[in-house]
Tab-separated table of C-alpha atoms in Angstrom:
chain	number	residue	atom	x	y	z
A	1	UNK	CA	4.481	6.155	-17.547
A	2	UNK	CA	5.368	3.292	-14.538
A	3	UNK	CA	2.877	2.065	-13.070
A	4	UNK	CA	0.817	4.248	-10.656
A	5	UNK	CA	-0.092	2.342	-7.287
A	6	UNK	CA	-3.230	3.384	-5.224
A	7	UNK	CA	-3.995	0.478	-2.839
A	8	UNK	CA	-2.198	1.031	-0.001
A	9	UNK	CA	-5.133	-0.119	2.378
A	10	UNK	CA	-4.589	-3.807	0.606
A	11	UNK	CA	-0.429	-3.644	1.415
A	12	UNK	CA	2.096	-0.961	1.335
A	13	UNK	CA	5.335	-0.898	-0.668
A	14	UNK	CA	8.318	-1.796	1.194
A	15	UNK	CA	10.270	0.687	2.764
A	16	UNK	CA	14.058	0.123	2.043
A	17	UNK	CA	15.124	0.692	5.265
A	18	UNK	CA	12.918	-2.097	6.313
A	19	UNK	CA	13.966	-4.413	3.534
A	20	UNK	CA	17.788	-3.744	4.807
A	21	UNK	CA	16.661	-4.768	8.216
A	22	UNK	CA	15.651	-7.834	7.062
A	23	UNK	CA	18.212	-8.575	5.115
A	24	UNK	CA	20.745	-7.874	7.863
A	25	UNK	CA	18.715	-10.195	9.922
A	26	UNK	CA	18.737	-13.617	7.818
A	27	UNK	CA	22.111	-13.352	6.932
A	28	UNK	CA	22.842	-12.995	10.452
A	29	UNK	CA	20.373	-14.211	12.672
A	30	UNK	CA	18.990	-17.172	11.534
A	31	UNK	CA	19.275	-19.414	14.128
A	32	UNK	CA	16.018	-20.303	16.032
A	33	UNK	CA	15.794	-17.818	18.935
A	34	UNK	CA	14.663	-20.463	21.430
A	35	UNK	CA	18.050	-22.624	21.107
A	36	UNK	CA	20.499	-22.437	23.663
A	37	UNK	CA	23.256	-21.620	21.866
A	38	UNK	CA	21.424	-18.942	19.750
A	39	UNK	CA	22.224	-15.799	22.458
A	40	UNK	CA	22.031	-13.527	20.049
A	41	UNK	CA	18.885	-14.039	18.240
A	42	UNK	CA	17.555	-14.382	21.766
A	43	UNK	CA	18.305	-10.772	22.091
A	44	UNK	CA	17.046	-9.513	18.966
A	45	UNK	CA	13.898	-11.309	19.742
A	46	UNK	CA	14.253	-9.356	23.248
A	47	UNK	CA	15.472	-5.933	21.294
A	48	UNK	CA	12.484	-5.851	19.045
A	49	UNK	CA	9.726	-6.718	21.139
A	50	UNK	CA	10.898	-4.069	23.736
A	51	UNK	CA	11.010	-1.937	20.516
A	52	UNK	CA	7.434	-1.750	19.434
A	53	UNK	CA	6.643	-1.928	23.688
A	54	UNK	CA	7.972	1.552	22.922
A	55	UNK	CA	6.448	2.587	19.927
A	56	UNK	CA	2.765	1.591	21.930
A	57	UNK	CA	3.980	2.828	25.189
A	58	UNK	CA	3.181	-0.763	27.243
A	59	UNK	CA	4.979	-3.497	28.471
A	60	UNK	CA	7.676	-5.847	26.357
A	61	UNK	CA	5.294	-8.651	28.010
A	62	UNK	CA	2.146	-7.490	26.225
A	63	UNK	CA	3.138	-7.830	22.866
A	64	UNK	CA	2.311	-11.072	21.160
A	65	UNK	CA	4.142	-11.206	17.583
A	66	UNK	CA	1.298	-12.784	14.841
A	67	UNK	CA	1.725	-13.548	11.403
A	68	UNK	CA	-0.122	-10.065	10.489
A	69	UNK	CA	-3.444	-9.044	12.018
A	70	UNK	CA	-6.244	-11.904	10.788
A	71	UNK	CA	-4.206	-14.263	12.705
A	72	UNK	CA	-4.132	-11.357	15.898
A	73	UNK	CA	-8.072	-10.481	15.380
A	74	UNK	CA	-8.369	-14.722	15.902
A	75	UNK	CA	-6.283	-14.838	18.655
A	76	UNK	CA	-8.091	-12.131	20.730
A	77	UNK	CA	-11.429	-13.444	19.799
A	78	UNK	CA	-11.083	-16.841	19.909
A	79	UNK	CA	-8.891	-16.457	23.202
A	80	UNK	CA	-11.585	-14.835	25.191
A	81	UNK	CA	-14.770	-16.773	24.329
A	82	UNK	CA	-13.154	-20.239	24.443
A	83	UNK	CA	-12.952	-19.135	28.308
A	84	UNK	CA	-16.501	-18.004	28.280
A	85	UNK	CA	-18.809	-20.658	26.357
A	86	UNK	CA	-22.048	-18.642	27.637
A	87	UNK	CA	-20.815	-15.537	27.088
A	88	UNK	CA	-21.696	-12.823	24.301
A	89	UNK	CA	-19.552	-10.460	22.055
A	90	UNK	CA	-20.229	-7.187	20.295
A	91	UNK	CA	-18.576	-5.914	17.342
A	92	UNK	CA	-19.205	-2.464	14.782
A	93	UNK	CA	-20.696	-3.310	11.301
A	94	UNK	CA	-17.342	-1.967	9.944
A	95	UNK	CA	-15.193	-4.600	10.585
A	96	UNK	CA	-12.755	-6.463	8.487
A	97	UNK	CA	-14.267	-10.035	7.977
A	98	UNK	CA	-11.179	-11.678	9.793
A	99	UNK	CA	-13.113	-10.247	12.963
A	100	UNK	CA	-16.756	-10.929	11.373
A	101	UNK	CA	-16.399	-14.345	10.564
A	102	UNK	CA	-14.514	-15.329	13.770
A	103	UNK	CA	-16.755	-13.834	15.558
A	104	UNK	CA	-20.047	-15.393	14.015
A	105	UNK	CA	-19.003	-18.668	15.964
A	106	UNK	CA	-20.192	-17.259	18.970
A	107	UNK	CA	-22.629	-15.537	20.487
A	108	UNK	CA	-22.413	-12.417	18.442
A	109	UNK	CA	-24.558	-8.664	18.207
A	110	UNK	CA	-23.872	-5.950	15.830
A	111	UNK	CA	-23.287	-2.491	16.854
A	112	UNK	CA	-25.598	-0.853	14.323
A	113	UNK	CA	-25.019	2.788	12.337
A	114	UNK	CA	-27.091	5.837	12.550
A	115	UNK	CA	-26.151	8.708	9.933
A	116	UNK	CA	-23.303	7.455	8.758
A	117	UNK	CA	-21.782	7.046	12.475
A	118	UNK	CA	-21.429	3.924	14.703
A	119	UNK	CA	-24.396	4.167	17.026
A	120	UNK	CA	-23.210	4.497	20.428
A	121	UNK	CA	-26.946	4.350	21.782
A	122	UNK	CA	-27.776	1.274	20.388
A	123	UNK	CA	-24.369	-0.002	21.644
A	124	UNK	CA	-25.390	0.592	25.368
A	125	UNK	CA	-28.466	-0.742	25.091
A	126	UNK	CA	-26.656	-4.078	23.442
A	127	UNK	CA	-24.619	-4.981	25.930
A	128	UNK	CA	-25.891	-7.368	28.545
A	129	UNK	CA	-24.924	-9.181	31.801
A	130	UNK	CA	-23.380	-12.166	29.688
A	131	UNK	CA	-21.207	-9.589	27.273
A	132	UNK	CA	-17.758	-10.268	27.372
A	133	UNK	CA	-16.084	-8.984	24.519
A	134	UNK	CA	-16.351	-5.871	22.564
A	135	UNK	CA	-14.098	-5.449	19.151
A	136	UNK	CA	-14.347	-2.315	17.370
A	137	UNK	CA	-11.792	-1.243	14.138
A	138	UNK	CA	-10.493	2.171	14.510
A	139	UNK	CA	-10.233	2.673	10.557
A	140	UNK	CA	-12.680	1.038	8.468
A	141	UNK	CA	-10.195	-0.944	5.410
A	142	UNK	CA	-12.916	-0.051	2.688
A	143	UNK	CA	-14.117	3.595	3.849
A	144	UNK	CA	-11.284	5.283	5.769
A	145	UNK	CA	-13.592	6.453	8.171
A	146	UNK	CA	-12.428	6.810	11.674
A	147	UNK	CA	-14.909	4.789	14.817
A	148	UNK	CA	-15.169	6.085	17.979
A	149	UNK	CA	-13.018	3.680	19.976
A	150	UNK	CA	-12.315	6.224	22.864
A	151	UNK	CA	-15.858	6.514	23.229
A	152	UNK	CA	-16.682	3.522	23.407
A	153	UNK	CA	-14.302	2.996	25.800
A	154	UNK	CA	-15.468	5.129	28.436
A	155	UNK	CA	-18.728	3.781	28.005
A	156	UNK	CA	-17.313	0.104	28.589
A	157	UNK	CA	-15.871	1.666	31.827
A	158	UNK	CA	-19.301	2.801	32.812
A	159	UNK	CA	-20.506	-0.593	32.344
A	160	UNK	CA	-17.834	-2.210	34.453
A	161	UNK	CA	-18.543	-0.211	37.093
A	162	UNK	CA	-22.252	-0.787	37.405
A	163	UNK	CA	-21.367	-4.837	36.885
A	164	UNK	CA	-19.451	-4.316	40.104
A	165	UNK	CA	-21.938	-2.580	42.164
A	166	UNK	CA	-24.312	-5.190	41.200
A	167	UNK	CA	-21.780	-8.158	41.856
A	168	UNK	CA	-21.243	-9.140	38.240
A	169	UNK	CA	-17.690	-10.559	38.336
A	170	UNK	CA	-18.117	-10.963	34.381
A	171	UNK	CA	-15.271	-9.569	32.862
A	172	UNK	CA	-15.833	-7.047	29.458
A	173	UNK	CA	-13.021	-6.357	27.415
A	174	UNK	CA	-12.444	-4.115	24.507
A	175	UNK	CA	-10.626	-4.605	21.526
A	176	UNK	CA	-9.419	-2.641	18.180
A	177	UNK	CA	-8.107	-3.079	15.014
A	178	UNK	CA	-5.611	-0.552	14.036
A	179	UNK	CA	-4.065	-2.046	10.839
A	180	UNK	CA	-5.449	1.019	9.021
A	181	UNK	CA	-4.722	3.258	12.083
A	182	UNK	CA	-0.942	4.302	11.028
A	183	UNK	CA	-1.785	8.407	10.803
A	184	UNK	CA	-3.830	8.510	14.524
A	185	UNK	CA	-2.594	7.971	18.150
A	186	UNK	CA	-2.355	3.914	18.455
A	187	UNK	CA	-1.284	4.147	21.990
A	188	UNK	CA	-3.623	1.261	23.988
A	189	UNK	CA	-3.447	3.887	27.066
A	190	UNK	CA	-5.181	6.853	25.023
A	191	UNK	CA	-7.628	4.397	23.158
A	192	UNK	CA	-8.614	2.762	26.215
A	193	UNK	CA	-8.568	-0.333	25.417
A	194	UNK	CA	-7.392	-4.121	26.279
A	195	UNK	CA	-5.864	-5.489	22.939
A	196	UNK	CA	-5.097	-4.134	20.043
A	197	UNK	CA	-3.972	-5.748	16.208
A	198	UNK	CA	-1.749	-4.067	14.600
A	199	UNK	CA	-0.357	-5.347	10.819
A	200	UNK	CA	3.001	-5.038	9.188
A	201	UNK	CA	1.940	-4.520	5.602
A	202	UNK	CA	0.031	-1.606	5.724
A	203	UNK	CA	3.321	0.311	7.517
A	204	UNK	CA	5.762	-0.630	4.328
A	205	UNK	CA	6.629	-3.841	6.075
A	206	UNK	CA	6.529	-7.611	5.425
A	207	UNK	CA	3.629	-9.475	4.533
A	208	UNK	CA	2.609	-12.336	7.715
A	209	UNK	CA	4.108	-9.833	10.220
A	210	UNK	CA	2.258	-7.911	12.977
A	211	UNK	CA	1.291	-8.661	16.494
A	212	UNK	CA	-1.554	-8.536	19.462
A	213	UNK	CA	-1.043	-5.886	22.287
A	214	UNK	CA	-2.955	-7.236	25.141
A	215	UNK	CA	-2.897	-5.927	28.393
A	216	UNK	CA	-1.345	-8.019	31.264
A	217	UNK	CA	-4.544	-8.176	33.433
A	218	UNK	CA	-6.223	-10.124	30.405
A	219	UNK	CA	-5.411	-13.733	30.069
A	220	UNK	CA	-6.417	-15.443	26.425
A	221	UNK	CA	-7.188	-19.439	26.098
A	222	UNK	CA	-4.430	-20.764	23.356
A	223	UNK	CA	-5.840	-22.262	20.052
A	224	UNK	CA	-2.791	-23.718	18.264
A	225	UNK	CA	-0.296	-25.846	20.483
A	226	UNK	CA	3.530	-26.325	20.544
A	227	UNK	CA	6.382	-25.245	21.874
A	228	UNK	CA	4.842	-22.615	23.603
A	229	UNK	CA	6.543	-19.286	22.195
A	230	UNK	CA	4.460	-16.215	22.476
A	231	UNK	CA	3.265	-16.988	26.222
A	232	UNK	CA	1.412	-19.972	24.448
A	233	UNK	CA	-0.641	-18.425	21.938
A	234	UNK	CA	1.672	-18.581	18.955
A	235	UNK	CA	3.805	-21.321	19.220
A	236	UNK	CA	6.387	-21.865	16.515
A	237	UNK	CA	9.880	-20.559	15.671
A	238	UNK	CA	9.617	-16.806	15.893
A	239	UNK	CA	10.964	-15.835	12.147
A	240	UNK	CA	12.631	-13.478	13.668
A	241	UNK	CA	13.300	-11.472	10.151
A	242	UNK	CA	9.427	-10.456	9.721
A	243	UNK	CA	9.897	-9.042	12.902
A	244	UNK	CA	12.822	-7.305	12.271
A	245	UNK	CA	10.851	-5.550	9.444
A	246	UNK	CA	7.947	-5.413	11.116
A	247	UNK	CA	9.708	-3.713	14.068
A	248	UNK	CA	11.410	-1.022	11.443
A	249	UNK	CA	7.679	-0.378	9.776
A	250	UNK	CA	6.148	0.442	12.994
A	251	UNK	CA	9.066	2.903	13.686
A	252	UNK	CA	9.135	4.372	10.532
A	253	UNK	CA	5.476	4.554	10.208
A	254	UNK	CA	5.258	6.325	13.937
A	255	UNK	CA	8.089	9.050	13.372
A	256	UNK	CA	6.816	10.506	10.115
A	257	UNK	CA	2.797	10.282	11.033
A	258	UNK	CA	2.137	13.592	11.744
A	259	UNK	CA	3.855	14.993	8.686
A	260	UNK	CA	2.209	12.239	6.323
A	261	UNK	CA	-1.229	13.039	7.774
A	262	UNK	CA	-0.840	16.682	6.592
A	263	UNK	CA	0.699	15.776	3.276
A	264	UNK	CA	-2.399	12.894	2.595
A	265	UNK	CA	-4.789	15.077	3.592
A	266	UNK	CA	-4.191	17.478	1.396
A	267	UNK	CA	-4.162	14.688	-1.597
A	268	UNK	CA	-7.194	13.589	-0.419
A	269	UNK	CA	-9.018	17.084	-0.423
A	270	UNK	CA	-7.737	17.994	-4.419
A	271	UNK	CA	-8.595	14.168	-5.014
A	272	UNK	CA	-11.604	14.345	-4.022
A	273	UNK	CA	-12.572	17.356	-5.414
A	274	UNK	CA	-11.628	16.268	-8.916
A	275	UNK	CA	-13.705	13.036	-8.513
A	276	UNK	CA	-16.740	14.971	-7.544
A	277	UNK	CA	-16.411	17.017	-11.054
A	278	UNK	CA	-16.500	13.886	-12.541
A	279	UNK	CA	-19.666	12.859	-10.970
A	280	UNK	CA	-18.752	10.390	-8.224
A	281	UNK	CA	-19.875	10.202	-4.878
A	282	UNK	CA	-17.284	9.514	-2.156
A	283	UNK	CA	-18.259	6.906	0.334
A	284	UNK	CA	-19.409	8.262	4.275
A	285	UNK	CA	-17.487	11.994	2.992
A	286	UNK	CA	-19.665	13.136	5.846
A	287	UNK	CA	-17.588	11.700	8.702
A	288	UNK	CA	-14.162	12.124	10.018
A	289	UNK	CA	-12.225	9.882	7.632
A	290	UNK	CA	-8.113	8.636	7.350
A	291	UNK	CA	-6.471	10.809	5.168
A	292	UNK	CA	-5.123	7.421	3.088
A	293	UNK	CA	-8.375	6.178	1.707
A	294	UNK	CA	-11.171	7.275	-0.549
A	295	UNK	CA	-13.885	5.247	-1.831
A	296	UNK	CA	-16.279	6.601	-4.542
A	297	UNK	CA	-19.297	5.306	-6.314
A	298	UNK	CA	-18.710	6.096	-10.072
A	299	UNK	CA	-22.656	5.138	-10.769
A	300	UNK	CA	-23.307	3.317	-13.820
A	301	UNK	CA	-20.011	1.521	-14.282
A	302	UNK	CA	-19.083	-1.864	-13.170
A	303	UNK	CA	-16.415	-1.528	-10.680
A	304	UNK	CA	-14.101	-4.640	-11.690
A	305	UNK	CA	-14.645	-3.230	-15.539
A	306	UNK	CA	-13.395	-0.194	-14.583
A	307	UNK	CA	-10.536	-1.161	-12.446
A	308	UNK	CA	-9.145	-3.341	-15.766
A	309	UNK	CA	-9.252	-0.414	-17.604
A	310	UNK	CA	-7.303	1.853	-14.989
A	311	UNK	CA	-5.064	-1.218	-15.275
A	312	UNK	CA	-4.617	-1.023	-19.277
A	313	UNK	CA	-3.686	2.610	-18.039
A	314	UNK	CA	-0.670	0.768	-15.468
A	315	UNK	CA	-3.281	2.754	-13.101
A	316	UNK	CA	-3.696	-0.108	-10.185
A	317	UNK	CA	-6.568	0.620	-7.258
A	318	UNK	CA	-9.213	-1.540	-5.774
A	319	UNK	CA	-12.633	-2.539	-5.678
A	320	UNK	CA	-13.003	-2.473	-1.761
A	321	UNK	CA	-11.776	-5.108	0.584
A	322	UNK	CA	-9.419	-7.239	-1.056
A	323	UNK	CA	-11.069	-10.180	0.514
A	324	UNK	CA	-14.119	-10.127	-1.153
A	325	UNK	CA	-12.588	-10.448	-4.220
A	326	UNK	CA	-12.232	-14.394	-4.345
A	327	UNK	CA	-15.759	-15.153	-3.242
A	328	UNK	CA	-17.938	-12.281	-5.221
A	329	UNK	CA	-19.921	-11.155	-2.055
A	330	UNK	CA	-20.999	-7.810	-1.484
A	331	UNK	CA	-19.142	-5.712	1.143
A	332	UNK	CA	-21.599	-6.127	4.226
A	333	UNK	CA	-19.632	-2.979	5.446
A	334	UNK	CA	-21.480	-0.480	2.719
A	335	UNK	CA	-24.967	-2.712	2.812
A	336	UNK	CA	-24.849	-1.838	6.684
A	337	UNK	CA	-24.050	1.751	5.692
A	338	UNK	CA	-27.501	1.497	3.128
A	339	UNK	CA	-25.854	1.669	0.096
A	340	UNK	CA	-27.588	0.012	-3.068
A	341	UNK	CA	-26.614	-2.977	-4.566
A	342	UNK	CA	-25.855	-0.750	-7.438
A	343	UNK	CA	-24.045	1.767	-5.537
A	344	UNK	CA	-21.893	-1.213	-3.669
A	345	UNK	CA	-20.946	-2.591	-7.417
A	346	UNK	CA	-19.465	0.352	-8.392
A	347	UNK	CA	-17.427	1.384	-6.201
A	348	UNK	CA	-13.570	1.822	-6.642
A	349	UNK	CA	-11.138	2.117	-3.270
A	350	UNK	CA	-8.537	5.047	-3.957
A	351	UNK	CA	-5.817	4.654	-1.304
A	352	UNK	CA	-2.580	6.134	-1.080
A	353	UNK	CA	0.795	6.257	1.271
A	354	UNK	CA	4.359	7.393	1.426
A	355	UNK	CA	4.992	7.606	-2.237
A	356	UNK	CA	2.149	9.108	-3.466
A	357	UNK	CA	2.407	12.044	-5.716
A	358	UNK	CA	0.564	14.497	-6.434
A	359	UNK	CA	1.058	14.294	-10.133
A	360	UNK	CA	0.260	10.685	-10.082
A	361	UNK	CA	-3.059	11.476	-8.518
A	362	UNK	CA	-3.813	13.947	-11.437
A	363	UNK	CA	-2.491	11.210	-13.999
A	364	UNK	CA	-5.465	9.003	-12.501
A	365	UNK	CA	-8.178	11.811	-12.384
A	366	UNK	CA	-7.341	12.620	-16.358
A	367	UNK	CA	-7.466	8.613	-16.887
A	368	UNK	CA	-10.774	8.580	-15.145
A	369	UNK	CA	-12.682	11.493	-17.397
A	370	UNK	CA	-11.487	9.533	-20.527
A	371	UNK	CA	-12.960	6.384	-19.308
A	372	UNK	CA	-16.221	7.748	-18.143
């Protein structure tokens, strides 16, 4: 049996046609796109950026190209505070610590949960005359479950509007993560919002790839310095191949969404099913939920143990957010959520993409009954 792979939320295989992209692209186009004799990397730069403009439905202009979406979540935080030093910021309990942890150098609030669900009362109540900044994930990394971005959107309108009948000239911008958003609608327009992250390896592209949609009316302060690529915000040679693949995930990713959300789903549901005769509990199964991740509590086991035995079993998942792994914290995502210490230590992240099979999914249900 070859190894089974279920932890697509962490990074994605590949595609080929992505990998031929790229390929294509240093052999090339390997000049630096800034020098004057390099006309046509220049216009691949040009071609690609115009590219995901497409994919997103905004302007060329708009798109910021990052080294994958930690570095984009920085950006947009870091960009809008540094211009606000008394200013406030809100962001869900859900979010990926590259958002968390930035964000804990400012004035920060979190938006609570009620039931299982981001608490949109609590969020209005939260948000001040200093608030700024609002950053809300659209698909929790370690859950799957799906936050009410549009919602909170119209509510930020609201708020706007009463700020100018009242003379606030504050600004308050909102912000998502999609990195785990590749089966919904991504377009800003329909989310409502004024940046969005969006990373490369969770499509079946390149590692360090991704970039930062943010609309033209919003204006970030620049962190890193240099030769001022990116409008300023991410100077340094473009390397123009990770966005070549980056550019071909996106497209990929966008043209077979619908289908892949049917087929996933449908994984999910048996998958789940099968766990639950086994006696696990899935993770917030009582809310709307990405059909590419399930994580269950398999109470009583140690999650790491049990991971290195579906390993001895070429059976490869995770234990929740890959970043937690290094520094042995708990996820603060499932303590908000109120789940034990106990509960949190044995969970196991299922998560599954384009080459998921059925079959290997029932390989990895029959491991799991002889382990437990």
């Amino acid at each position: 049996m070859s190894n089974i792979y279920l932890d697509y939320a962490a990074t994605a295989p590949v595609r080929e046609d992505v990998a031929q992209e790229m390929r294509a692209v240093l052999t090339s186009y390997w000049r630096n796109p800034s020098a004057l004799y390099a006309s046509g990397e220049s216009a691949k730069l040009a071609q690609y950026r115009q590219q995901i403009a497409e994919q997103l439905q905004v302007r060329p202009q708009e798109i910021i190209f990052t080294a994958g979406a930690t570095e984009a979540n920085n950006l947009i935080i870091n960009g809008v505070m540094k211009q606000y030093p008394e200013g406030n910021l809100l962001i869900s309990c859900l979010e990926h610590d590259s958002i968390l942890l930035t964000a804990q150098q400012y004035s920060c609030q979190i938006i609570p949960v009620k039931d299982s669900k981001l608490d949109l009362n609590s969020f209005s109540g939260q948000v001040d005359d200093k608030t700024v900044l609002v950053s809300c994930i659209l698909v929790s990394n370690e859950t799957g479950a799906i936050l009410p971005v549009r919602e909170l959107a119209k509510l930020v309108q609201k708020i706007r509007a009463k700020r100018r009948r009242l003379g606030n000239t504050t600004p308050l911008y909102l912000h998502t993560d999609v990195a785990q958003g590749q089966y919904l609608n991504i377009m800003p327009q329909t989310l409502g919002v004024d940046a969005l992250t969006i990373n490369s390896s969770k499509l079946g592209g390149p590692k360090q790839a991704g970039c930062l949609y943010i609309n033209s009316k919003l204006k970030l302060a620049s962190s890193l310095f240099g030769g001022g690529q990116e409008r300023g915000l991410r100077p340094g040679t473009e390397a123009l191949h990770q966005i070549a693949g980056f550019t071909s995930a996106l497209i990929s990713a966008q043209s077979s969404k619908q289908t892949e959300f049917a087929r996933l789903k449908h994984l999910q549901q048996n998958f789940e099913t099968n766990l639950l005769e086994l006696g696990a509990k899935i993770v917030q199964a009582e809310v709307e939920r990405s059909p590419h991740i399930s994580m269950a509590i398999f109470l009583g086991n140690d999650n790491e143990s049990l991971a290195y035995k579906l390993l001895a079993k070429q059976i490869e998942v995770g234990t929740g957010s890959a970043c937690h792994a290094t520094n042995g914290q708990l996820s603060h995502s499932l303590e908000s959520l109120g789940y034990s210490r106990s509960e949190i230590r044995a969970c196991i992240r299922f998560s599954y993409g384009y080459q998921t099979t059925q079959q290997e999914l029932d390989e990895t249900v029959s491991a799991l009954k002889e382990l437990l």
